[in-house]
Structure formats: structure tokens, C-alpha cells
Coordinates of C-alpha atoms in Angstrom, one line a residue:
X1 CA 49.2 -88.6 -64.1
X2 CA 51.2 -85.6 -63.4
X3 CA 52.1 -82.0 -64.0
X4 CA 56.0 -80.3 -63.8
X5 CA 56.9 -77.2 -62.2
X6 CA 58.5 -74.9 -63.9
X7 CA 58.3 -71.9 -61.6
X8 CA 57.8 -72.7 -58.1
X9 CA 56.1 -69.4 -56.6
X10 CA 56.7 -68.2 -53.4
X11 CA 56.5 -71.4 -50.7
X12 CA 53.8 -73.1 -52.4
X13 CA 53.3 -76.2 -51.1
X14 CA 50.8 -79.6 -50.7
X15 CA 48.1 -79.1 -48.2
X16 CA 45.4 -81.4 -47.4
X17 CA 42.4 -80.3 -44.9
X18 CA 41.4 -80.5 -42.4
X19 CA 45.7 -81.6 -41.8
X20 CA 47.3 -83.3 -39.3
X21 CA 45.8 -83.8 -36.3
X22 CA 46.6 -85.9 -33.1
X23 CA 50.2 -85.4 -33.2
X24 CA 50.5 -82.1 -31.6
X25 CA 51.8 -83.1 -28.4
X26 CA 54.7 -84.9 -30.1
X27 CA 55.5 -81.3 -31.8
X28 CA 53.3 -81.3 -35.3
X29 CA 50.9 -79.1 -35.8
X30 CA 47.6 -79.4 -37.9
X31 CA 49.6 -77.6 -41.3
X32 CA 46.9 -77.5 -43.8
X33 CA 45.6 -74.6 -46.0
X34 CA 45.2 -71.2 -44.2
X35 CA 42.4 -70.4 -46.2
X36 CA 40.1 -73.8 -45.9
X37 CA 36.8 -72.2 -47.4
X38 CA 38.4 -71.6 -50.6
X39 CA 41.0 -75.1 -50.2
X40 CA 37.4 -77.0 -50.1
X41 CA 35.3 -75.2 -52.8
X42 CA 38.1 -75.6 -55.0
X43 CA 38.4 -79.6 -54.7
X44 CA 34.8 -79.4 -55.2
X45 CA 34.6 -77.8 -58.3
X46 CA 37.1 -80.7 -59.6
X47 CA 35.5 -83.3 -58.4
X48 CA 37.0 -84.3 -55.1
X49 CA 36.5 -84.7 -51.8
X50 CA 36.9 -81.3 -49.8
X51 CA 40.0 -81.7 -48.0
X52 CA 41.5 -83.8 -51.0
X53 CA 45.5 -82.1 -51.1
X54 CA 45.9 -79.7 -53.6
X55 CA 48.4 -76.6 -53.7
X56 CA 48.4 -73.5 -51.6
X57 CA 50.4 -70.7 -53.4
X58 CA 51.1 -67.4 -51.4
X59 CA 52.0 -63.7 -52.8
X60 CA 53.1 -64.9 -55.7
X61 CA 52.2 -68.6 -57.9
X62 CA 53.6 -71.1 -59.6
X63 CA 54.3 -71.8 -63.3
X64 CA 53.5 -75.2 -64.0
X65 CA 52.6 -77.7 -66.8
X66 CA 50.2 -80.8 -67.4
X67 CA 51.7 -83.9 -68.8
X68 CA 47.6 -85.2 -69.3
X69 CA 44.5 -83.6 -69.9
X70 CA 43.6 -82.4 -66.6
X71 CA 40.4 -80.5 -65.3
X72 CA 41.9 -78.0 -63.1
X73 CA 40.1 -75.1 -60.5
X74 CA 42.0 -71.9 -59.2
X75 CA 40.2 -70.1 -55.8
X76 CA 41.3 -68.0 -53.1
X77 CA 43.4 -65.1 -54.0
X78 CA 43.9 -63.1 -57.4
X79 CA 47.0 -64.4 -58.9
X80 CA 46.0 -63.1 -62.3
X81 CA 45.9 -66.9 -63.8
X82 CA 46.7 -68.1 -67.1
X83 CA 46.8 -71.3 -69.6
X84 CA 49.2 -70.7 -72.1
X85 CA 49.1 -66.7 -71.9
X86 CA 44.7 -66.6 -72.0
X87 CA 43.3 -65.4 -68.8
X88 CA 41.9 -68.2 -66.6
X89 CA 38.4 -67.4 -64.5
X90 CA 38.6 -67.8 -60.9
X91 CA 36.5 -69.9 -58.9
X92 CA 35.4 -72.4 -61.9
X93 CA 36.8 -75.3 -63.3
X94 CA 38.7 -75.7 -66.5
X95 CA 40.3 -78.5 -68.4
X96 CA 43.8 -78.2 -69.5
X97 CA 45.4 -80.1 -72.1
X98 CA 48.9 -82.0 -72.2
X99 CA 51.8 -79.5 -72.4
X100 CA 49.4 -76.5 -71.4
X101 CA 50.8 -74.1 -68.9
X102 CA 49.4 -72.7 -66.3
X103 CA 50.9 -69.4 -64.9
X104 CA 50.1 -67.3 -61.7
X105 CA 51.5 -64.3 -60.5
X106 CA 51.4 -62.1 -57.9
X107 CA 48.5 -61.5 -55.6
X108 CA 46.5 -58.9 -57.2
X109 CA 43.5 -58.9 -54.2
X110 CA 44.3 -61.3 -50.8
X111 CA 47.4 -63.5 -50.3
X112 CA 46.5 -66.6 -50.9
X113 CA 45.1 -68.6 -54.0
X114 CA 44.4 -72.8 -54.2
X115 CA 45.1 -75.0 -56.8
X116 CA 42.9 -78.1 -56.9
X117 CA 43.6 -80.7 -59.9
X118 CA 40.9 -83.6 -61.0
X119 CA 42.0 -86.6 -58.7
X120 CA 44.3 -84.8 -56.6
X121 CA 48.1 -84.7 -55.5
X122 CA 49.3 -88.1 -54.6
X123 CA 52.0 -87.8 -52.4
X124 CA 53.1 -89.7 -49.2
X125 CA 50.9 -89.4 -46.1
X126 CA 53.3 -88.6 -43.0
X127 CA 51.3 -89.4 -39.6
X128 CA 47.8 -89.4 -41.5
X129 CA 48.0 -86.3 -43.3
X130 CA 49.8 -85.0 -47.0
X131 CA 50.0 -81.7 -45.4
X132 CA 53.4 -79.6 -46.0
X133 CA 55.2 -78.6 -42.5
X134 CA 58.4 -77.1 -43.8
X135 CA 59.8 -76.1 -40.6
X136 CA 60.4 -80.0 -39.8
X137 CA 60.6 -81.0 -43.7
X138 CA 57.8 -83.5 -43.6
X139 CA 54.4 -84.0 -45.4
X140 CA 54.0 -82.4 -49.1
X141 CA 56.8 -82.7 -51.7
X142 CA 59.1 -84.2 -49.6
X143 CA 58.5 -82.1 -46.7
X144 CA 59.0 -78.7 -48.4
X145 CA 57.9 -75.5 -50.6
X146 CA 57.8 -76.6 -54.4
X147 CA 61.0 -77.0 -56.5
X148 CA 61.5 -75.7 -59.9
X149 CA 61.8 -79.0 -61.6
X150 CA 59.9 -81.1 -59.6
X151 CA 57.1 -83.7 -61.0
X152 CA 54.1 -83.5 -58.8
X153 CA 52.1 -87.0 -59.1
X154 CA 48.0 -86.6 -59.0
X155 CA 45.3 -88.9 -59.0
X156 CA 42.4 -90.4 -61.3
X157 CA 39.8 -87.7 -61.5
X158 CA 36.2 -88.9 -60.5
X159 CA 33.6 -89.4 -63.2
X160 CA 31.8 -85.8 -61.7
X161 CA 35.5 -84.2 -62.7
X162 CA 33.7 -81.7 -65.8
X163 CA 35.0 -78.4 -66.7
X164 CA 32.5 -75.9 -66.4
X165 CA 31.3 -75.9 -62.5
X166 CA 31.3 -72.3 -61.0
X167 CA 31.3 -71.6 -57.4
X168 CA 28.2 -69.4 -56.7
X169 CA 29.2 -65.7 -56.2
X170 CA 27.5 -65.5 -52.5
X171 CA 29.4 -68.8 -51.9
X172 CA 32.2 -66.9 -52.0
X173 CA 34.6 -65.2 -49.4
X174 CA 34.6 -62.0 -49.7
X175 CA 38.1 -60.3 -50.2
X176 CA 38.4 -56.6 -48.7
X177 CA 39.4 -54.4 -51.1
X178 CA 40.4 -51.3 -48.8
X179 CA 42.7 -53.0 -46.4
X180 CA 40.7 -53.3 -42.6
X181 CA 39.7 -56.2 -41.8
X182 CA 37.0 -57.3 -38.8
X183 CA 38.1 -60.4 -36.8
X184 CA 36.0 -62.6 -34.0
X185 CA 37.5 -63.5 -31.3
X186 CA 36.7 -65.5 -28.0
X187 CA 37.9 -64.1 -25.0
X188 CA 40.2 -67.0 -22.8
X189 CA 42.1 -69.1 -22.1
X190 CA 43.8 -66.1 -20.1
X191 CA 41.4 -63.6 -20.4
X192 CA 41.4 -62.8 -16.8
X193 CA 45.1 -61.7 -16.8
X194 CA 44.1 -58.4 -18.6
X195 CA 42.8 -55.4 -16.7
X196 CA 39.2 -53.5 -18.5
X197 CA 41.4 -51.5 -19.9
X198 CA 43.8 -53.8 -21.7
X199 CA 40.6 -55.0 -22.9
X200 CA 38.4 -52.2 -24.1
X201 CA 41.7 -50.8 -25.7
X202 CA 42.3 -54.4 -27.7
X203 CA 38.8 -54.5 -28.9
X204 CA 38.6 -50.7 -30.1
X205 CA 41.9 -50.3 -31.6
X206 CA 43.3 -51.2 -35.5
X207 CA 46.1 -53.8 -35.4
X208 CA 48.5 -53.5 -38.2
X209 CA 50.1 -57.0 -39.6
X210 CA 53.9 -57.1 -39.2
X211 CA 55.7 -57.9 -42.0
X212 CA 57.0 -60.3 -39.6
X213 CA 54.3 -63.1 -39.9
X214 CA 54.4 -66.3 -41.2
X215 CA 52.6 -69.5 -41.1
X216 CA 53.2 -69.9 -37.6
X217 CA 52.4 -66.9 -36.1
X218 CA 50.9 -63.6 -37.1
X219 CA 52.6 -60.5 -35.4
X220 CA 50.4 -57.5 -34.7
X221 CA 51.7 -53.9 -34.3
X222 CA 49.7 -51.7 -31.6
X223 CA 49.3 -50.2 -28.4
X224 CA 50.6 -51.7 -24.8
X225 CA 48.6 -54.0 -23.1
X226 CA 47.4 -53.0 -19.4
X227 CA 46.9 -56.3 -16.8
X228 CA 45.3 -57.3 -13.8
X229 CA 46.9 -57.9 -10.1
X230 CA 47.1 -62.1 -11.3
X231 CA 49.2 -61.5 -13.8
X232 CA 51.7 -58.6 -11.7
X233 CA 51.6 -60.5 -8.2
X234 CA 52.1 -63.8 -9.0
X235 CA 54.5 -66.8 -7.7
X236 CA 57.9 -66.9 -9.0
X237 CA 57.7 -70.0 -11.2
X238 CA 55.3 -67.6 -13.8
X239 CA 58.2 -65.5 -14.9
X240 CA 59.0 -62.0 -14.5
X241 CA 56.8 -60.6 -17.1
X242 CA 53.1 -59.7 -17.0
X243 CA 52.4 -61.7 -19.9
X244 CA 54.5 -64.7 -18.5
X245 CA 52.4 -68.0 -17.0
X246 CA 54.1 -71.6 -16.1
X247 CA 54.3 -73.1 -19.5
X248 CA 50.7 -74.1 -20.9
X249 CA 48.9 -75.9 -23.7
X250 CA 48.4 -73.1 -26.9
X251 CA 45.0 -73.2 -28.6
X252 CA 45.1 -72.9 -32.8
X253 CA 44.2 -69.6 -33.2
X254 CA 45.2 -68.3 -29.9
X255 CA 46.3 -64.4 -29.4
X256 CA 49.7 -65.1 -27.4
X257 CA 51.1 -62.0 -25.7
X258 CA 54.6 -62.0 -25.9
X259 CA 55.8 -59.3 -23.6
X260 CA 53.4 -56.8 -25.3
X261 CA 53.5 -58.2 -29.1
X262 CA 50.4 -60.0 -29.9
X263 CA 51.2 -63.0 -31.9
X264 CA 48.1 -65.0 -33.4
X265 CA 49.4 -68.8 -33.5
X266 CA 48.3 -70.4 -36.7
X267 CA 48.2 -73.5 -38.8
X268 CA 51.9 -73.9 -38.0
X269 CA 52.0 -72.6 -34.4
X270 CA 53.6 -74.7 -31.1
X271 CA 51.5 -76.1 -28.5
X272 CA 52.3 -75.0 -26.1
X273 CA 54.9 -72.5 -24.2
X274 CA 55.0 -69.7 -21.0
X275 CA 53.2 -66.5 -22.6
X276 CA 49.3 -66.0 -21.7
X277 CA 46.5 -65.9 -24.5
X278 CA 43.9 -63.4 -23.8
X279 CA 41.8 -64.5 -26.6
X280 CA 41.7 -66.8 -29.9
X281 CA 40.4 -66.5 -33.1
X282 CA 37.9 -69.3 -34.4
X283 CA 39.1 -71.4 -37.0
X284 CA 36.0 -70.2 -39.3
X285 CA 37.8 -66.8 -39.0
X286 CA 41.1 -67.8 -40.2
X287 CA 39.8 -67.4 -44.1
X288 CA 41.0 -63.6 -43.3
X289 CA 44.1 -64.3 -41.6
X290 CA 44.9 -66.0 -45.0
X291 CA 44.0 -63.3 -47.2
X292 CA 45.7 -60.2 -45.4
X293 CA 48.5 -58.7 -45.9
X294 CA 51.4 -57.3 -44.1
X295 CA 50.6 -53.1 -43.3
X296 CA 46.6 -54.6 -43.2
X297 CA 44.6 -53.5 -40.2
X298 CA 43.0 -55.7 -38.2
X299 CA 40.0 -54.7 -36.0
X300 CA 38.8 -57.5 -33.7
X301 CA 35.1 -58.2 -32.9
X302 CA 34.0 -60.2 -29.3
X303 CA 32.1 -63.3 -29.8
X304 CA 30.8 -66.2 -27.8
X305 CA 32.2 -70.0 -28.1
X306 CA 28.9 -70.7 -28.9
X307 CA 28.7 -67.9 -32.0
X308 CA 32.0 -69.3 -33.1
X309 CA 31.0 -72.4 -33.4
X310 CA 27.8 -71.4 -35.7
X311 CA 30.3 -70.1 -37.8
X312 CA 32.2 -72.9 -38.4
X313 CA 29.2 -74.8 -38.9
X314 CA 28.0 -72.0 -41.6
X315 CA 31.1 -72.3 -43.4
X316 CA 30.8 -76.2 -43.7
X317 CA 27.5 -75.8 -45.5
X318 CA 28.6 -73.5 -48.1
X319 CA 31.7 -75.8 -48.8
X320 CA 29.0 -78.5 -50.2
X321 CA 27.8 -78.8 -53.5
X322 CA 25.3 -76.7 -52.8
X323 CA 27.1 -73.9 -53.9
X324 CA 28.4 -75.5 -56.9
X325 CA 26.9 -74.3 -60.3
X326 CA 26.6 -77.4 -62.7

């Protein structure tokens, strides 16, 4: 089973979730989808298992047609779907038969939409994952975005694979529509290299997303940052910045403060490298990294490790079927 792509999109490309993990000290990030609470309830709704690969399409989607009937599910961002010109509902499943096409288009509300088809993409695995890394060319569809062209292989669907399943509306993230966005952070690994006021004036200011973000990092646009005597009076071998430290391990989702340009290291982010991280966001909160766009403000909200980590549990138990409509 299989489906062509006609119209590739903008960098769409296989991820699997949670992605690749273990291999980050040899230089390979996790990958995976951005957006994981949409990724999962989408293979749900066709059947699979949640982290099942499927396609993550950003700003604007793919064209592509189905060479077998095919139960289908698009979630995530408003691409404005559609199978063979009729509009397509979002966050339910929907069978498609041979030669259908379905079309998305730009991102009418968030940034990023999923794809999940009945039995899933079967590609490859490359160190335990499917998940697309383009930078190094390895995971996905031969290690990069979509080609127009292209014959993406998929899987037998499951005998739960129906057309019909909805996501439950409160099961679902919740887009802004006005363009500010509230983020939780946890303060550290390098918290204490930032003076009260660098942090009082990070927490109540509105971060604008640069136009210069990608799947690696996520530039912010604010004030300066102010710092502590640690990270002014330091030993040599810490650099000559502020913001520099002897190189150190990067956590996913940490805030690192290059010079004064808060960069948020994401799904594609290094490990590691000589610039201080004065907080991270949890992975629970990365749903709204996903859907945000460049010129989208960002306000950031404190949280504890241990709130985080009630969020992430939270978000695993609405990507069950619990929030599946039969």
C-alpha cells in the first residue's frame, strides 16, 4: 500500500514519536513531531499506535494521492484540507478511495498540521527511529523533506482502522487565535548566572518569534539580559561573554542565551555547546512552540519540575482513546 506525492509542501517530512533517542551524544537528536499531542491523537483516530510515523506538514501541505482505499486523519494546524476539491474535517478520520487526492494548503490557524494514514508509513528505521533529521539526511524518506514524485510506502491498517472516529473537542489543543502565547518554563540549568533583574524582566516581558527559527532552534526578539557576578568574574576558560560557560550538555527545550538572543533548542537542537541556559521549556509545552508563528509573542510563565512533569503526564492521558469518539 502506498500513496504519491504530487505536491510536496513546505519540508514535510516522516516523523515517528516519541523519535530518536539514545544517540544524542553521537550528534542525533530526538527529531520527531514538534507538535506530539496532535502527532498521537491523529494515529489514534486511524488506528495505530501513538507514535506510529506519519507526516508533519508546516506553513503550507502537501498534495498527495492514494493508490488503495486508505482511512486517513488530518490534526494539528488548519491547512484548509481537501479530497478531490470537498472540504475535509479536521480532527476525524476519513476513508479515501484509490486515485483520491488529498490537498492542504497554507496554515490558516497554527503552523503545523499531521497526517496519519491507516497502518502507517513504512520506511527504514535509522538508529531505532523513522524520524526525518534533514540536517544530516537520515531517517524519513531517505533522510529528507518530501519530493514531488515520490511513492511513500504505508502499512496494513488494524482491524479498529474505521472512518468516522472524532477527537473530542476538549481533547483538543487549543490554537490562539490572537497571536500571544503563554509558555512554562523551569528555571536551570543556569539559572543562577542571571541577576533578579534579568529575571523579573524575562518573565514579564512579550518575546517576539524571529523569522529566524527553525526546527533546531527558536530565536526570540527582546530586551537585554542583566547577569550575576558568576557569570562577569569568571575563569578564563568560560569565554569572554556573560552568557559564555566551558562547553556543557544542552537540555531539549532549553532557553540558550547566545550573547543576548534567546534561542529555545528544539526537536532538532545540539547537545551540547558554551552558552548558558537560564531556563527550559517542558516538552508538554512544545505543542505551542509548534503552532506559533514568526512575529507571535511569547509570554513565559515559571513553573516547578515537579508541575512540568504533571503536565506531561496530563497530556499522555488525553492522547488515549479516551478521547476518541467511536
Amino acid at each position: 500500500m502506498s500513496f504519491a506525492v504530487i505536491k510536496p509542501g513546505l519540508e514535510t517530512s516522516v516523523q515517528d514519536w516519541p523519535g530518536r533517542y539514545g544517540y544524542w551524544n553521537q550528534g542525533f537528536p530526538p527529531s520527531g513531531p514538534m507538535d506530539s499531542w496532535s502527532f498521537r491523537l491523529g494515529n489514534l483516530l486511524v488506528g495505530n499506535p501513538v507514535g506510529a510515523p506519519g507526516l508533519e506538514c508546516q506553513y503550507m501541505g502537501p498534495t498527495i494521492r492514494f493508490n488503495e482505499p486508505t482511512i486517513f486523519a488530518v490534526t494539528g494546524a488548519d491547512m484548509q484540507p481537501t479530497l478531490d476539491g470537498a472540504p475535509v474535517p479536521l480532527w476525524e478520520s476519513v476513508t479515501a478511495q484509490p486515485g483520491q487526492v488529498l490537498a492542504l494548503t497554507f496554515a490558516k490557524l497554527g503552523t503545523r498540521a499531521y497526517i496519519a494514514v491507516a497502518g502507517a508509513i513504512e520506511v527504514e528505521p535509522w538508529l531505532g527511529s523513522r524520524a526525518t533529521f534533514h540536517k544530516a539526511g537520515i531517517g524519513g524518506m531517505g533522510g529528507y523533506a518530501l519530493k514531488a514524485g515520490q511513492t511513500v510506502p504505508t502499512g496494513t491498517p488494524a482491524p479498529q482502522a474505521n472512518a468516522g472516529r472524532q477527537v473530542k473537542p476538549e481533547a483538543r489543543p487549543a490554537i490562539v487565535t490572537d497571536r500571544r502565547w503563554e509558555i512554562e518554563v523551569v528555571a536551570g540549568p543556569n539559572d543562577d548566572w542571571i541577576d533578579a533583574a534579568g529575571h523579573g524582566r524575562f518573565l514579564s516581558t512579550d518575546w517576539k518569534l524571529s523569522g529566524k527559527s527553525d526546527r533546531t532552534g527558536f530565536r526570540l526578539d527582546g530586551p537585554e539580559w542583566s547577569f550575576t557576578e558568576k557569570a562577569i568574574n569568571k575563569a578564563p576558560e568560560h569565554g569572554s561573554l556573560p552568557s559564555n560557560i566551558i562547553d556543557q550538555g544542552y537540555p531539549l527545550g532549553a532557553i540558550n542565551l547566545a550573547g543576548q538572543t534567546p534561542i529555545i533548542l528544539v526537536n532538532d537542537g545540539p547537545s551540547m555547546g558554551g552558552f548558558i541556559n537560564p531556563y527550559t521549556v517542558p516538552q508538554a509545552a512544545f505543542w505551542k512552540l509548534a503552532q506559533s508563528k514568526p512575529g507571535e509573542t511569547y509570554r513565559f510563565k515559571s513553573i516547578t519540575v515537579d508541575e512540568a512533569q504533571a503536565m506531561a503526564r496530563s497530556l499522555s492521558a488525553l492522547c488515549t482513546e479516551s478521547s476518541i469518539i467511536l
